[in-house]
Coordinates of C-alpha atoms in Angstrom, one line a residue:
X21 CA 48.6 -19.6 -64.3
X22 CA 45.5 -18.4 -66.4
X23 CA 42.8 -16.4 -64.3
X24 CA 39.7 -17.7 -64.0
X25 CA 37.6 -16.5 -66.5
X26 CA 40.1 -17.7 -69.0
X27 CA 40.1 -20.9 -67.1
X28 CA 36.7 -21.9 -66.9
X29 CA 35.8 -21.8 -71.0
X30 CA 38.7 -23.6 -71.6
X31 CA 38.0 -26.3 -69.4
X32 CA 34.7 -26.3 -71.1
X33 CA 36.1 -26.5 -74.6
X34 CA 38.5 -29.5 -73.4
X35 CA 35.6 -31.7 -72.8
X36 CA 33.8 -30.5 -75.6
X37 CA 36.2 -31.7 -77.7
X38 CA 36.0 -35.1 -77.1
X39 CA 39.2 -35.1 -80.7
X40 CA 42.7 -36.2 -78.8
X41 CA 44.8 -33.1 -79.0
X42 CA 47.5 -34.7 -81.6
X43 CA 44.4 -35.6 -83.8
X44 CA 43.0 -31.7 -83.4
X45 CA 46.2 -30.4 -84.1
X46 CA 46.7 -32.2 -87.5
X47 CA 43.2 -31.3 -88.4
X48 CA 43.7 -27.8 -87.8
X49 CA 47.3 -27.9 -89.8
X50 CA 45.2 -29.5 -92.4
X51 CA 42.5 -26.9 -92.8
X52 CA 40.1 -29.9 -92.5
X53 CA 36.8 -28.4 -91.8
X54 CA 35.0 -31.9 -92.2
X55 CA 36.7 -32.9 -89.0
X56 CA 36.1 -29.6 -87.0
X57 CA 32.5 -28.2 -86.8
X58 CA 31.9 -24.5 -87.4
X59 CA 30.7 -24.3 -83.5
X60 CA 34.0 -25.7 -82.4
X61 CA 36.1 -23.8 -84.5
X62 CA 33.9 -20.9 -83.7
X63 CA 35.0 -22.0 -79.6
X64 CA 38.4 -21.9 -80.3
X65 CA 39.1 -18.6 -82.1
X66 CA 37.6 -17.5 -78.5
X67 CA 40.2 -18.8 -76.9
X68 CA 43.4 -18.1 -79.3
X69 CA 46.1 -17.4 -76.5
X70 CA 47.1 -13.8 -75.7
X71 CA 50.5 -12.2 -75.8
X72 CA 50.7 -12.1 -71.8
X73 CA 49.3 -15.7 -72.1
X74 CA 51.9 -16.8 -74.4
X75 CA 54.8 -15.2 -72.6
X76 CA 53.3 -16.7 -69.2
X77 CA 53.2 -20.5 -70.0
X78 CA 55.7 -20.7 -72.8
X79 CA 59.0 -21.0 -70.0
X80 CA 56.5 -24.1 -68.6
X81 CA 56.5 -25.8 -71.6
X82 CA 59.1 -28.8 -69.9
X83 CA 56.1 -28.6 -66.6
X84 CA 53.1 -29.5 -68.3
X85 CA 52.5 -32.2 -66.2
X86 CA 52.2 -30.3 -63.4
X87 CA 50.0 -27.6 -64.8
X88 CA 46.6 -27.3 -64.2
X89 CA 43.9 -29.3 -67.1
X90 CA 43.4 -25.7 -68.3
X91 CA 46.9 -24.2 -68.3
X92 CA 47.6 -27.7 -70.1
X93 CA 45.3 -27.3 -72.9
X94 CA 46.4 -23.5 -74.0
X95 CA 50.0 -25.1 -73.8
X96 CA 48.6 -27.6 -76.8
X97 CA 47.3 -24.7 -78.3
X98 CA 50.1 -23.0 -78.6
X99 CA 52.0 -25.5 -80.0
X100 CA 50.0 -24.8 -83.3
X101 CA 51.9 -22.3 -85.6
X102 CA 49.2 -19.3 -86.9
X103 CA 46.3 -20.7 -85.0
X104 CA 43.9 -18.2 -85.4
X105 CA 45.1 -17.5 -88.9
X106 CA 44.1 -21.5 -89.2
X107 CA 41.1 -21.2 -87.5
X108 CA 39.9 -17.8 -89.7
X109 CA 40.7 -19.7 -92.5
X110 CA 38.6 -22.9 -91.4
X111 CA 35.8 -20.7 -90.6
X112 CA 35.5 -18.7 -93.8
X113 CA 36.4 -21.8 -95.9
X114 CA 32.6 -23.4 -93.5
X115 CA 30.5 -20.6 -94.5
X116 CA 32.1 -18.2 -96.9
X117 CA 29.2 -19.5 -99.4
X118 CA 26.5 -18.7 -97.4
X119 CA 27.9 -15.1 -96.6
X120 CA 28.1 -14.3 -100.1
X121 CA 24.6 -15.7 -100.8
X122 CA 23.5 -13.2 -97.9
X123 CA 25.3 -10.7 -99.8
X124 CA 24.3 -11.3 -103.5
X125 CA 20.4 -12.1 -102.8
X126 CA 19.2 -8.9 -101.0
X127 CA 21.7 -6.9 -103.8
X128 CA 19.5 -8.3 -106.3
X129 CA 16.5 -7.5 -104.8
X130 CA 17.4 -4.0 -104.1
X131 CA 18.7 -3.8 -108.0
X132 CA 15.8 -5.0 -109.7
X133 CA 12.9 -3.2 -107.4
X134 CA 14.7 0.1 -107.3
X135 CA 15.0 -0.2 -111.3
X136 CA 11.3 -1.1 -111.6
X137 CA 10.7 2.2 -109.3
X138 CA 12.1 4.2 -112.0
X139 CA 10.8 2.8 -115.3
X140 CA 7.7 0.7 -114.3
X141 CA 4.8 2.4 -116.8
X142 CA 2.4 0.7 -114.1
X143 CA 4.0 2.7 -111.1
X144 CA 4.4 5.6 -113.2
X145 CA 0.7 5.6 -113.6
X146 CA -0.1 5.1 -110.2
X147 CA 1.8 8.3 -108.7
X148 CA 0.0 10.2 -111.6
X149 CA -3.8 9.3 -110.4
X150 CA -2.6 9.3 -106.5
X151 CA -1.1 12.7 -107.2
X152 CA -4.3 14.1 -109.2
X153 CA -6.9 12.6 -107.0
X154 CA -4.7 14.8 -104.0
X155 CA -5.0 18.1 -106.4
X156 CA -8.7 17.2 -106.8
X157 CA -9.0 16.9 -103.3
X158 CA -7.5 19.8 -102.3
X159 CA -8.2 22.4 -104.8
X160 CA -9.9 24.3 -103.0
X161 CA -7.4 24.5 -100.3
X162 CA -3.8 24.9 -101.8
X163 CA -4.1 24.5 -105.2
X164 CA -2.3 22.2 -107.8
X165 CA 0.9 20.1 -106.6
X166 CA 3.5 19.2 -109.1
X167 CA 4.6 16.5 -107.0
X168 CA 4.5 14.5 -103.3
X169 CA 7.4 13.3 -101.2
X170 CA 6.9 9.3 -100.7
X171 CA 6.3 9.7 -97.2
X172 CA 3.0 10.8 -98.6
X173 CA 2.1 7.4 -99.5
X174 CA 1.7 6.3 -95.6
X175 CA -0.7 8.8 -94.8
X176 CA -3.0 8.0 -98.5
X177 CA -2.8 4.2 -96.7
X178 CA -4.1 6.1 -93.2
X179 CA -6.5 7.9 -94.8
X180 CA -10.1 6.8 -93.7
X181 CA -13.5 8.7 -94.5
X182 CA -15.1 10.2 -91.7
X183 CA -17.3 7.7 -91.1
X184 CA -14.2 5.1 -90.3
X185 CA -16.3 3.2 -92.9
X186 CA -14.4 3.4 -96.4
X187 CA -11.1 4.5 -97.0
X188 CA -9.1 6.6 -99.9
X189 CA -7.3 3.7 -101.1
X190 CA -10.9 2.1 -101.1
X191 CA -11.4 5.1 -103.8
X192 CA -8.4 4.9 -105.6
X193 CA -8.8 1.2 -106.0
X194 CA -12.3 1.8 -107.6
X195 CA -10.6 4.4 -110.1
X196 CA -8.2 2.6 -110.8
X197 CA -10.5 -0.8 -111.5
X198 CA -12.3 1.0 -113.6
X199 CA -10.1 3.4 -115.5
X200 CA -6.6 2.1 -115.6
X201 CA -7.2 -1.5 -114.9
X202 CA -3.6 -2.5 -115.5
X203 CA -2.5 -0.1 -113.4
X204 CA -4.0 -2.6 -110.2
X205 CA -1.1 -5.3 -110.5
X206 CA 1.4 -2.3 -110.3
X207 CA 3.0 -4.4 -107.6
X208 CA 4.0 -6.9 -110.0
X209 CA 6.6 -5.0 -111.8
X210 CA 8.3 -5.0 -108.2
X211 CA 8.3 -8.8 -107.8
X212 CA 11.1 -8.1 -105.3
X213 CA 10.2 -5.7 -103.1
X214 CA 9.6 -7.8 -100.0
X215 CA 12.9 -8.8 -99.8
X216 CA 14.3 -5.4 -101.1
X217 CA 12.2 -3.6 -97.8
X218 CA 14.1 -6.2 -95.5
X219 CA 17.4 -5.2 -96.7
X220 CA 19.9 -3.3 -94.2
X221 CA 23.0 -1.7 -96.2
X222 CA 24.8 -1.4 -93.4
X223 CA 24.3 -5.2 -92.6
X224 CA 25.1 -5.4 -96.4
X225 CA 28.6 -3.9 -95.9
X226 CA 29.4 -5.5 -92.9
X227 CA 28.9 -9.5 -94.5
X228 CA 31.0 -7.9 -97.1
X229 CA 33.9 -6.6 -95.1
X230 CA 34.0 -9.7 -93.1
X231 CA 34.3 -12.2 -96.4
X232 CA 37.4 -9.6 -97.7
X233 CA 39.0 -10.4 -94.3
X234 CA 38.2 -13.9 -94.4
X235 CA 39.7 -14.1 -97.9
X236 CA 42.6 -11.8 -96.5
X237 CA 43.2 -14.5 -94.1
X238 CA 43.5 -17.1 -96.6
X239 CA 45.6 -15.4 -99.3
X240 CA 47.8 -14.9 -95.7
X241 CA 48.0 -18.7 -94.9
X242 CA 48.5 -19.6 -98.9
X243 CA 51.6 -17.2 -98.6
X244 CA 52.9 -19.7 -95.5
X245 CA 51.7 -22.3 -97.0
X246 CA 52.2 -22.3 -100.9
X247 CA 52.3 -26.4 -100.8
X248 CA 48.9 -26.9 -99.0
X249 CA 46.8 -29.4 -100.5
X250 CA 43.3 -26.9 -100.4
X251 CA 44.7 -23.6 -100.1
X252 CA 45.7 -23.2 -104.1
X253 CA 42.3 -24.2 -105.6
X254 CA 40.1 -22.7 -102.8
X255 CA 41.7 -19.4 -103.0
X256 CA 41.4 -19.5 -106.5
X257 CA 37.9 -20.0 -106.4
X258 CA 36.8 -17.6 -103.3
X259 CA 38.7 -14.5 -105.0
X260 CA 36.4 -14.7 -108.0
X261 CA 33.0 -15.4 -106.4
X262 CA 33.7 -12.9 -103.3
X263 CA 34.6 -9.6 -106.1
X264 CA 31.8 -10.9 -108.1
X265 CA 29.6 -10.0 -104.5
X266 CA 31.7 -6.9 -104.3
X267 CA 30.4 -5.7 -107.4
X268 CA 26.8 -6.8 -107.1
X269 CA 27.1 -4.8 -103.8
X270 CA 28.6 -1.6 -105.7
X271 CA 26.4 -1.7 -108.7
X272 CA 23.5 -2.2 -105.9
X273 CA 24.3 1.4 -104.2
X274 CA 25.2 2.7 -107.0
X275 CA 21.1 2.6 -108.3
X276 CA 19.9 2.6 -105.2
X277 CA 21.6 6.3 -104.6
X278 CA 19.5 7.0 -108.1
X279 CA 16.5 5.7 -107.0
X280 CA 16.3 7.4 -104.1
X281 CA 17.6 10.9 -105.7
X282 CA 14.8 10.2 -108.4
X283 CA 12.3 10.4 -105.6
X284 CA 13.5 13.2 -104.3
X285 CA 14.9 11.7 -101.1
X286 CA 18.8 12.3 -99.6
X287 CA 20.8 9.0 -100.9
X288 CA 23.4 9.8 -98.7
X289 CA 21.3 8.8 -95.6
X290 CA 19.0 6.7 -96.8
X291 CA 18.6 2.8 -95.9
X292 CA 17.0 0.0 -98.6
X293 CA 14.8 -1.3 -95.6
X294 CA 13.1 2.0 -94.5
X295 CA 13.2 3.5 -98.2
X296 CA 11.2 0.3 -100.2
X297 CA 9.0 -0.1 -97.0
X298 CA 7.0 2.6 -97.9
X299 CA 6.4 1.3 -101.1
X300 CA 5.5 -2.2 -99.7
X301 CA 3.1 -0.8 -97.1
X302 CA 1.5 0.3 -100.1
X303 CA 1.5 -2.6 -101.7
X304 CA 0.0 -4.0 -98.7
X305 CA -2.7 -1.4 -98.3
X306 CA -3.6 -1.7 -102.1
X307 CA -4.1 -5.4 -101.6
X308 CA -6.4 -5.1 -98.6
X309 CA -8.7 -2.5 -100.4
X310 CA -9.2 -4.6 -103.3
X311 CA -10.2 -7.5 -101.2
X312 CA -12.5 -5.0 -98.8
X313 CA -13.9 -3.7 -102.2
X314 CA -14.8 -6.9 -103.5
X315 CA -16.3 -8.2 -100.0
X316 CA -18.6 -4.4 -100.4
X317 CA -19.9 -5.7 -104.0
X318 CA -20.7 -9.2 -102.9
X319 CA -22.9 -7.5 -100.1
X320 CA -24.1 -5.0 -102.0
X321 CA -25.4 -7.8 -104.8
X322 CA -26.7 -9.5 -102.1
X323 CA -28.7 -6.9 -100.7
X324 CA -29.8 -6.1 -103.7
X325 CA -31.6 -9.8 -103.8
X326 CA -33.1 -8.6 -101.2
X327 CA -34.5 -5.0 -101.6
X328 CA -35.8 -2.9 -98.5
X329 CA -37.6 0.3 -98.8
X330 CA -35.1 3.6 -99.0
X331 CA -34.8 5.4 -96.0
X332 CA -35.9 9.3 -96.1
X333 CA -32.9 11.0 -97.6
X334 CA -31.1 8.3 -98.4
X335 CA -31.9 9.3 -102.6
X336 CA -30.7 12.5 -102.1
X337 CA -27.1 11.1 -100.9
X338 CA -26.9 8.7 -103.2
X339 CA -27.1 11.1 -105.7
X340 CA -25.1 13.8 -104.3
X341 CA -22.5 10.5 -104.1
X342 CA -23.3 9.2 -107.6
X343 CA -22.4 13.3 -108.9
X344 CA -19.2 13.7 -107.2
X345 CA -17.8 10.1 -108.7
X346 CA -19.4 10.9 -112.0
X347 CA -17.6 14.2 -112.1
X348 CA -14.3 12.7 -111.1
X349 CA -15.4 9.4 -113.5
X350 CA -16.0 11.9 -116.5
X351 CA -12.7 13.6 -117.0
X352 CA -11.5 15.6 -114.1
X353 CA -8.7 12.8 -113.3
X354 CA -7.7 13.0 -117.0
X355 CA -7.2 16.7 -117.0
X356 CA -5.5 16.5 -114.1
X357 CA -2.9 13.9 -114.9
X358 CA -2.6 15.9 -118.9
X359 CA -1.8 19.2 -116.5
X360 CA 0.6 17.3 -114.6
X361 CA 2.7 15.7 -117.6
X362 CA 3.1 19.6 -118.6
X363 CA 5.5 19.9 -115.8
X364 CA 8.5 18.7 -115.9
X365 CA 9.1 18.2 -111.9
X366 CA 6.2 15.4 -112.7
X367 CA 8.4 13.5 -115.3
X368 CA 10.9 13.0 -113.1
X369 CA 9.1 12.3 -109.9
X370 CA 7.4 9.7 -111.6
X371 CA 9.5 8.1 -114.0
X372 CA 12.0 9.3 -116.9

């Protein structure tokens, strides 16, 4: 009766399931998800008969015997009232906590690391020399900038000297070593941020819609069922841990959107996992400088062990190097940032 690419899966689900049929039907009646796996379970609401299916065998009922092994086994499953209500139900009732984990986790990451965006005195601090050392850079060019868009920050982390030898965020890490030192573990007011940069909203919503229709489906089979032995207690339970997600996930957009208008960015289209990315490809960058930095001093404190005669010139670059970082070094980053904190574009770019 059933075509053949009906047939052949259920064929293959009848000798995976090695249960007799009277013994899978009463597990499935009883909701009992310690006698089905989640994979079989998962097999069968694949093969929940169809309407045509259902009005095709159900007048062979009284000629099972003479049906083919598959036609037989969708004639057992349809024998089961509100099968794939049951099976929904045994599914979400498998792995409804681990859905909400996958919910709740990455919400809290987001929460905490786009909070720490906007109040971190560290990060705050940051922008403010990154932004200054741009003006100083560039003053002769454009002028003062009251501000940068964050895409900025992945072209500071690109930035390389023209000799391919040093880098800016070489510079800024020295600057910042030596006159905001606390500024350095910036990153650690954004313990979260990892996970927060691998965190899809859309994947967010879509855990969340399914665990609402999961819990649908239950509060469903607890209505034809109000004298299950589970159903009661388990529904109980689910409804007040899966709005408890529901909320973590609301409150979650809800500063993300401000986070992201903060930094002057569209909340309406941005995404957690290409938004904090930046900031962690900073983080990343920052981290690889201050190890590159430190590798430069050891060698530099060995050579000096070791000293070799200058070459010609080399005095004169030295100190045309040592007058530019002195001049920077003696104030010019502090009258910038001062400048800056006049404006208030700069106050809420950088932190209210």
């Amino acid at each position: 009766v059933l075509e053949g690419h009906r047939a052949r899966p259920l064929l293959i689900a009848n000798r995976h399931i090695t249960m007799p049929v009277e013994q899978l039907k009463v597990a499935i009646a009883a909701l009992d998800v310690t006698a089905l796996t989640l994979d079989t379970v998962e097999v069968l609401l694949k093969l929940v008969p169809k309407q045509e299916e259902i009005d095709a065998l159900t007048p062979l009922q009284g000629q099972a015997a003479d049906l083919a092994d598959a036609d037989q086994f969708m004639l057992n499953l349809l024998s089961i009232p509100g099968l794939g209500r049951k099976l929904a139900v045994m599914r979400f009732m498998d792995d409804w906590k681990e859905v909400v984990e996958g919910v709740e986790r990455p919400a809290e990451a987001v929460i905490a690391t786009a909070s720490a965006l906007k109040t971190s005195p560290k990060v705050r601090r940051l922008f403010e020399v990154l932004l200054a050392l741009g003006n100083y850079m560039n003053s002769a060019k454009r002028g003062g900038a009251h501000g940068f868009k964050i895409n900025a920050l992945d072209r500071v982390c690109d930035m390389k000297s023209p000799d391919k030898k040093t880098s800016l965020l070489r510079y800024v890490d020295k600057v910042v070593g030596e006159r905001f030192p606390e500024v350095r573990e910036w990153a650690s007011d954004l313990c979260f941020l990892d996970a927060a940069a691998s965190t899809s909203l859309q994947t967010l919503r879509a855990d969340m819609r399914a665990l609402q229709r999961g819990l649908e489906a239950c509060e469903a089979e607890h209505k034809e069922n109000p004298n299950h032995a589970k159903l009661p207690g388990f529904v109980s339970q689910a409804r007040g841990v899966v709005d408890r997600a529901a909320e973590a996930l609301t409150k979650m957009g809800a500063i993300f959107e401000e986070t992201v208008a903060f930094y002057g960015e569209n909340p309406k289209t941005a995404d957690p996992a290409d938004f904090f990315a930046v900031f962690h490809r900073l983080s990343l960058g920052f981290k690889r400088a201050e190890r590159e930095n430190v590798e430069a001093a050891r060698k530099e404190l060995e050579a000096a062990k070791a000293p070799i005669r200058p070459k010609k010139g080399a005095h004169k670059r030295n100190q045309s190097n040592a007058r530019l970082v002195g001049e920077v070094y003696s104030g010019a980053i502090d009258d910038l940032i001062s400048g800056l904190r006049k404006h208030r574009f700069v106050n809420q770019v950088t932190c209210d």
